Amino acid sequence: MRILVLHGPNLNLLGSREPGLYGRDTLTEIDAELQQQAERLGAELVCFQSNHEGALVDRIQQAAGEVDGVLINAGALTHTSIAIRDALLGVKLPFVELHLSNVHAREEFRHRSYLADKAVGVICGFGPISYYLALEGMVAHLRSSEL
Ligand code: DQA
């Protein structure tokens, strides 16, 4: 089982970016911990971060036939990007939307997601643990659809 983890704009700044909201863990640390959790669950991970919408669309298109599912923290693009929504629908890969912060407890413009209604599930508000919960959810989802 292979899973693609996508991190959108500004997530490369984790560790120093608004630590009160996003915590002190760097993206490298989160990816490393996620790799370990994936091994424990018997899954293989591929991680990718970009600040560019088009690069994320390209990576999603490339993932068709390469992975079984996607975990995506699209950052601010969650609230604006029809292109990322269309790419995920275009490759027909199941995906989990996740956020470190509880976007529903923040500004109103963060309440809208262009991805959520098409996601297998949405997780937010648990800091880096959101990634680990999303991984567990996706693995369970893929296992149940194998049956
Ligand atoms: C975020 C929430 C988004 O609203 C914000 O633009 C981000 C990070 C999160 O993980 O909490 O960049 O996706």
PDB file of C-alpha atoms and ligand atoms in Angstrom:
ATOM      1  CA  MET A   1       0.000   0.000   0.000  1.00  0.00           C
ATOM      2  CA  ARG A   2       1.477   3.359  -1.054  1.00  0.00           C
ATOM      3  CA  ILE A   3       0.280   6.730   0.182  1.00  0.00           C
ATOM      4  CA  LEU A   4       1.216  10.185  -1.089  1.00  0.00           C
ATOM      5  CA  VAL A   5       1.466  12.958   1.521  1.00  0.00           C
ATOM      6  CA  LEU A   6       1.048  16.452   0.074  1.00  0.00           C
ATOM      7  CA  HIS A   7       1.948  19.614   1.940  1.00  0.00           C
ATOM      8  CA  GLY A   8       0.912  22.935   0.420  1.00  0.00           C
ATOM      9  CA  PRO A   9       2.205  26.513   0.671  1.00  0.00           C
ATOM     10  CA  ASN A  10       4.125  27.713   3.725  1.00  0.00           C
ATOM     11  CA  LEU A  11       4.200  24.319   5.402  1.00  0.00           C
ATOM     12  CA  ASN A  12       7.944  24.254   4.693  1.00  0.00           C
ATOM     13  CA  LEU A  13       8.112  26.968   7.393  1.00  0.00           C
ATOM     14  CA  LEU A  14       6.726  24.730  10.142  1.00  0.00           C
ATOM     15  CA  GLY A  15       8.791  24.985  13.294  1.00  0.00           C
ATOM     16  CA  SER A  16       9.230  28.751  13.012  1.00  0.00           C
ATOM     17  CA  ARG A  17       5.886  29.759  11.458  1.00  0.00           C
ATOM     18  CA  GLU A  18       3.313  30.991  14.019  1.00  0.00           C
ATOM     19  CA  PRO A  19       4.293  28.294  16.560  1.00  0.00           C
ATOM     20  CA  GLY A  20       1.324  29.177  18.795  1.00  0.00           C
ATOM     21  CA  LEU A  21      -0.939  27.927  16.000  1.00  0.00           C
ATOM     22  CA  TYR A  22       1.134  25.295  14.255  1.00  0.00           C
ATOM     23  CA  GLY A  23       3.563  24.050  16.921  1.00  0.00           C
ATOM     24  CA  ARG A  24       7.346  23.727  16.965  1.00  0.00           C
ATOM     25  CA  ASP A  25       7.814  20.552  14.926  1.00  0.00           C
ATOM     26  CA  THR A  26       9.455  21.053  11.548  1.00  0.00           C
ATOM     27  CA  LEU A  27       8.073  19.482   8.383  1.00  0.00           C
ATOM     28  CA  THR A  28      11.132  17.206   8.230  1.00  0.00           C
ATOM     29  CA  GLU A  29      10.360  15.951  11.747  1.00  0.00           C
ATOM     30  CA  ILE A  30       6.684  15.401  10.921  1.00  0.00           C
ATOM     31  CA  ASP A  31       7.544  13.499   7.727  1.00  0.00           C
ATOM     32  CA  ALA A  32      10.101  11.336   9.601  1.00  0.00           C
ATOM     33  CA  GLU A  33       7.602  10.433  12.341  1.00  0.00           C
ATOM     34  CA  LEU A  34       4.933   9.773   9.707  1.00  0.00           C
ATOM     35  CA  GLN A  35       7.339   7.431   7.877  1.00  0.00           C
ATOM     36  CA  GLN A  36       7.813   5.450  11.085  1.00  0.00           C
ATOM     37  CA  GLN A  37       4.070   5.243  11.709  1.00  0.00           C
ATOM     38  CA  ALA A  38       3.565   4.118   8.096  1.00  0.00           C
ATOM     39  CA  GLU A  39       6.140   1.333   8.486  1.00  0.00           C
ATOM     40  CA  ARG A  40       4.355   0.195  11.643  1.00  0.00           C
ATOM     41  CA  LEU A  41       1.079   0.107   9.690  1.00  0.00           C
ATOM     42  CA  GLY A  42       2.646  -1.674   6.732  1.00  0.00           C
ATOM     43  CA  ALA A  43       2.322   1.258   4.329  1.00  0.00           C
ATOM     44  CA  GLU A  44       4.858   3.047   2.150  1.00  0.00           C
ATOM     45  CA  LEU A  45       4.887   6.858   2.073  1.00  0.00           C
ATOM     46  CA  VAL A  46       5.953   9.420  -0.476  1.00  0.00           C
ATOM     47  CA  CYS A  47       6.049  13.011   0.835  1.00  0.00           C
ATOM     48  CA  PHE A  48       5.972  16.184  -1.276  1.00  0.00           C
ATOM     49  CA  GLN A  49       5.771  19.877  -0.371  1.00  0.00           C
ATOM     50  CA  SER A  50       5.309  22.814  -2.704  1.00  0.00           C
ATOM     51  CA  ASN A  51       4.420  26.468  -2.431  1.00  0.00           C
ATOM     52  CA  HIS A  52       3.014  26.340  -5.971  1.00  0.00           C
ATOM     53  CA  GLU A  53      -0.496  25.277  -6.925  1.00  0.00           C
ATOM     54  CA  GLY A  54       0.585  23.987 -10.354  1.00  0.00           C
ATOM     55  CA  ALA A  55       3.355  21.834  -8.858  1.00  0.00           C
ATOM     56  CA  LEU A  56       0.819  20.248  -6.517  1.00  0.00           C
ATOM     57  CA  VAL A  57      -1.541  19.616  -9.465  1.00  0.00           C
ATOM     58  CA  ASP A  58       1.347  18.039 -11.412  1.00  0.00           C
ATOM     59  CA  ARG A  59       2.276  15.829  -8.448  1.00  0.00           C
ATOM     60  CA  ILE A  60      -1.356  14.682  -8.044  1.00  0.00           C
ATOM     61  CA  GLN A  61      -1.573  13.821 -11.754  1.00  0.00           C
ATOM     62  CA  GLN A  62       1.711  11.909 -11.529  1.00  0.00           C
ATOM     63  CA  ALA A  63       0.340   9.931  -8.570  1.00  0.00           C
ATOM     64  CA  ALA A  64      -2.292   8.192 -10.702  1.00  0.00           C
ATOM     65  CA  GLY A  65      -1.435   4.493 -10.783  1.00  0.00           C
ATOM     66  CA  GLU A  66       1.528   5.112  -8.469  1.00  0.00           C
ATOM     67  CA  VAL A  67      -0.212   5.319  -5.080  1.00  0.00           C
ATOM     68  CA  ASP A  68      -3.416   4.039  -3.481  1.00  0.00           C
ATOM     69  CA  GLY A  69      -4.394   7.163  -1.568  1.00  0.00           C
ATOM     70  CA  VAL A  70      -3.443  10.751  -0.708  1.00  0.00           C
ATOM     71  CA  LEU A  71      -3.153  12.710   2.549  1.00  0.00           C
ATOM     72  CA  ILE A  72      -3.345  16.414   1.793  1.00  0.00           C
ATOM     73  CA  ASN A  73      -2.751  19.506   3.864  1.00  0.00           C
ATOM     74  CA  ALA A  74      -3.214  22.004   1.052  1.00  0.00           C
ATOM     75  CA  GLY A  75      -2.627  24.963   3.424  1.00  0.00           C
ATOM     76  CA  ALA A  76      -4.308  28.146   2.176  1.00  0.00           C
ATOM     77  CA  LEU A  77      -5.040  26.471  -1.186  1.00  0.00           C
ATOM     78  CA  THR A  78      -7.688  24.402   0.632  1.00  0.00           C
ATOM     79  CA  HIS A  79      -9.824  27.518   0.717  1.00  0.00           C
ATOM     80  CA  THR A  80      -9.232  28.676  -2.862  1.00  0.00           C
ATOM     81  CA  SER A  81      -8.156  25.928  -5.234  1.00  0.00           C
ATOM     82  CA  ILE A  82     -10.623  24.433  -7.681  1.00  0.00           C
ATOM     83  CA  ALA A  83      -7.572  23.157  -9.616  1.00  0.00           C
ATOM     84  CA  ILE A  84      -6.446  20.916  -6.745  1.00  0.00           C
ATOM     85  CA  ARG A  85     -10.003  19.660  -6.254  1.00  0.00           C
ATOM     86  CA  ASP A  86     -10.259  18.855  -9.973  1.00  0.00           C
ATOM     87  CA  ALA A  87      -6.857  17.114  -9.991  1.00  0.00           C
ATOM     88  CA  LEU A  88      -7.825  14.873  -7.061  1.00  0.00           C
ATOM     89  CA  LEU A  89     -11.140  14.036  -8.712  1.00  0.00           C
ATOM     90  CA  GLY A  90      -9.399  13.565 -12.071  1.00  0.00           C
ATOM     91  CA  VAL A  91      -7.073  10.823 -10.774  1.00  0.00           C
ATOM     92  CA  LYS A  92      -9.899   9.220  -8.748  1.00  0.00           C
ATOM     93  CA  LEU A  93      -7.641   8.658  -5.727  1.00  0.00           C
ATOM     94  CA  PRO A  94      -9.220   8.555  -2.269  1.00  0.00           C
ATOM     95  CA  PHE A  95      -7.885  11.374  -0.110  1.00  0.00           C
ATOM     96  CA  VAL A  96      -7.988  12.666   3.464  1.00  0.00           C
ATOM     97  CA  GLU A  97      -7.925  16.445   4.029  1.00  0.00           C
ATOM     98  CA  LEU A  98      -6.070  17.507   7.123  1.00  0.00           C
ATOM     99  CA  HIS A  99      -4.953  20.610   8.971  1.00  0.00           C
ATOM    100  CA  LEU A 100      -2.745  21.219  11.966  1.00  0.00           C
ATOM    101  CA  SER A 101      -5.020  23.953  13.290  1.00  0.00           C
ATOM    102  CA  ASN A 102      -8.774  23.821  13.816  1.00  0.00           C
ATOM    103  CA  VAL A 103      -9.729  25.843  10.747  1.00  0.00           C
ATOM    104  CA  HIS A 104     -13.346  26.070  11.962  1.00  0.00           C
ATOM    105  CA  ALA A 105     -12.253  27.978  15.063  1.00  0.00           C
ATOM    106  CA  ARG A 106     -10.379  30.545  12.946  1.00  0.00           C
ATOM    107  CA  GLU A 107     -11.295  33.251  10.396  1.00  0.00           C
ATOM    108  CA  GLU A 108     -14.428  32.642   8.361  1.00  0.00           C
ATOM    109  CA  PHE A 109     -12.494  32.375   5.083  1.00  0.00           C
ATOM    110  CA  ARG A 110     -10.845  29.241   6.477  1.00  0.00           C
ATOM    111  CA  HIS A 111     -14.211  27.550   7.053  1.00  0.00           C
ATOM    112  CA  ARG A 112     -14.682  26.917   3.343  1.00  0.00           C
ATOM    113  CA  SER A 113     -12.869  23.972   1.782  1.00  0.00           C
ATOM    114  CA  TYR A 114     -12.890  23.065  -1.895  1.00  0.00           C
ATOM    115  CA  LEU A 115     -11.823  19.536  -0.951  1.00  0.00           C
ATOM    116  CA  ALA A 116     -13.822  18.449   2.100  1.00  0.00           C
ATOM    117  CA  ASP A 117     -17.022  17.271   0.396  1.00  0.00           C
ATOM    118  CA  LYS A 118     -15.014  14.882  -1.807  1.00  0.00           C
ATOM    119  CA  ALA A 119     -12.663  13.616   0.920  1.00  0.00           C
ATOM    120  CA  VAL A 120     -12.899  10.226   2.614  1.00  0.00           C
ATOM    121  CA  GLY A 121     -12.554  12.233   5.829  1.00  0.00           C
ATOM    122  CA  VAL A 122     -11.288  15.509   7.265  1.00  0.00           C
ATOM    123  CA  ILE A 123      -9.069  15.917  10.340  1.00  0.00           C
ATOM    124  CA  CYS A 124      -8.046  19.215  11.898  1.00  0.00           C
ATOM    125  CA  GLY A 125      -6.938  20.791  15.130  1.00  0.00           C
ATOM    126  CA  PHE A 126      -4.512  18.225  16.558  1.00  0.00           C
ATOM    127  CA  GLY A 127      -1.233  19.786  15.433  1.00  0.00           C
ATOM    128  CA  PRO A 128       1.162  17.202  13.924  1.00  0.00           C
ATOM    129  CA  ILE A 129      -1.062  14.442  15.339  1.00  0.00           C
ATOM    130  CA  SER A 130      -3.567  15.401  12.591  1.00  0.00           C
ATOM    131  CA  TYR A 131      -1.120  13.820  10.116  1.00  0.00           C
ATOM    132  CA  TYR A 132      -0.848  10.582  12.113  1.00  0.00           C
ATOM    133  CA  LEU A 133      -4.635  10.341  12.535  1.00  0.00           C
ATOM    134  CA  ALA A 134      -5.100  10.968   8.813  1.00  0.00           C
ATOM    135  CA  LEU A 135      -2.630   8.181   8.027  1.00  0.00           C
ATOM    136  CA  GLU A 136      -4.423   5.726  10.316  1.00  0.00           C
ATOM    137  CA  GLY A 137      -7.753   6.698   8.767  1.00  0.00           C
ATOM    138  CA  MET A 138      -6.495   6.262   5.215  1.00  0.00           C
ATOM    139  CA  VAL A 139      -4.855   2.890   5.932  1.00  0.00           C
ATOM    140  CA  ALA A 140      -8.078   1.625   7.558  1.00  0.00           C
ATOM    141  CA  HIS A 141     -10.099   2.952   4.610  1.00  0.00           C
ATOM    142  CA  LEU A 142      -7.858   1.265   2.037  1.00  0.00           C
ATOM    143  CA  ARG A 143      -7.840  -2.013   4.001  1.00  0.00           C
ATOM    144  CA  SER A 144     -11.629  -2.045   4.241  1.00  0.00           C
ATOM    145  CA  SER A 145     -11.972  -1.404   0.507  1.00  0.00           C
ATOM    146  CA  GLU A 146      -9.610  -4.359  -0.186  1.00  0.00           C
ATOM    147  CA  LEU A 147     -12.125  -6.734   1.471  1.00  0.00           C
TER     148      LEU A 147
HETATM  149  C1  DQA B   1      -3.494  24.968   7.584  1.00  0.00           C
HETATM  150  C2  DQA B   1      -4.715  25.891   7.760  1.00  0.00           C
HETATM  151  C3  DQA B   1      -4.817  26.847   6.568  1.00  0.00           C
HETATM  152  O1  DQA B   1      -5.944  27.696   6.737  1.00  0.00           O
HETATM  153  C4  DQA B   1      -3.565  27.698   6.477  1.00  0.00           C
HETATM  154  O2  DQA B   1      -3.642  28.546   5.357  1.00  0.00           O
HETATM  155  C5  DQA B   1      -2.324  26.886   6.450  1.00  0.00           C
HETATM  156  C6  DQA B   1      -2.217  25.755   7.371  1.00  0.00           C
HETATM  157  C7  DQA B   1      -3.289  24.060   8.814  1.00  0.00           C
HETATM  158  O3  DQA B   1      -2.600  23.054   8.685  1.00  0.00           O
HETATM  159  O4  DQA B   1      -3.783  24.363   9.908  1.00  0.00           O
HETATM  160  O5  DQA B   1      -1.369  27.182   5.737  1.00  0.00           O
HETATM  161  O6  DQA B   1      -3.740  24.118   6.469  1.00  0.00           O
END
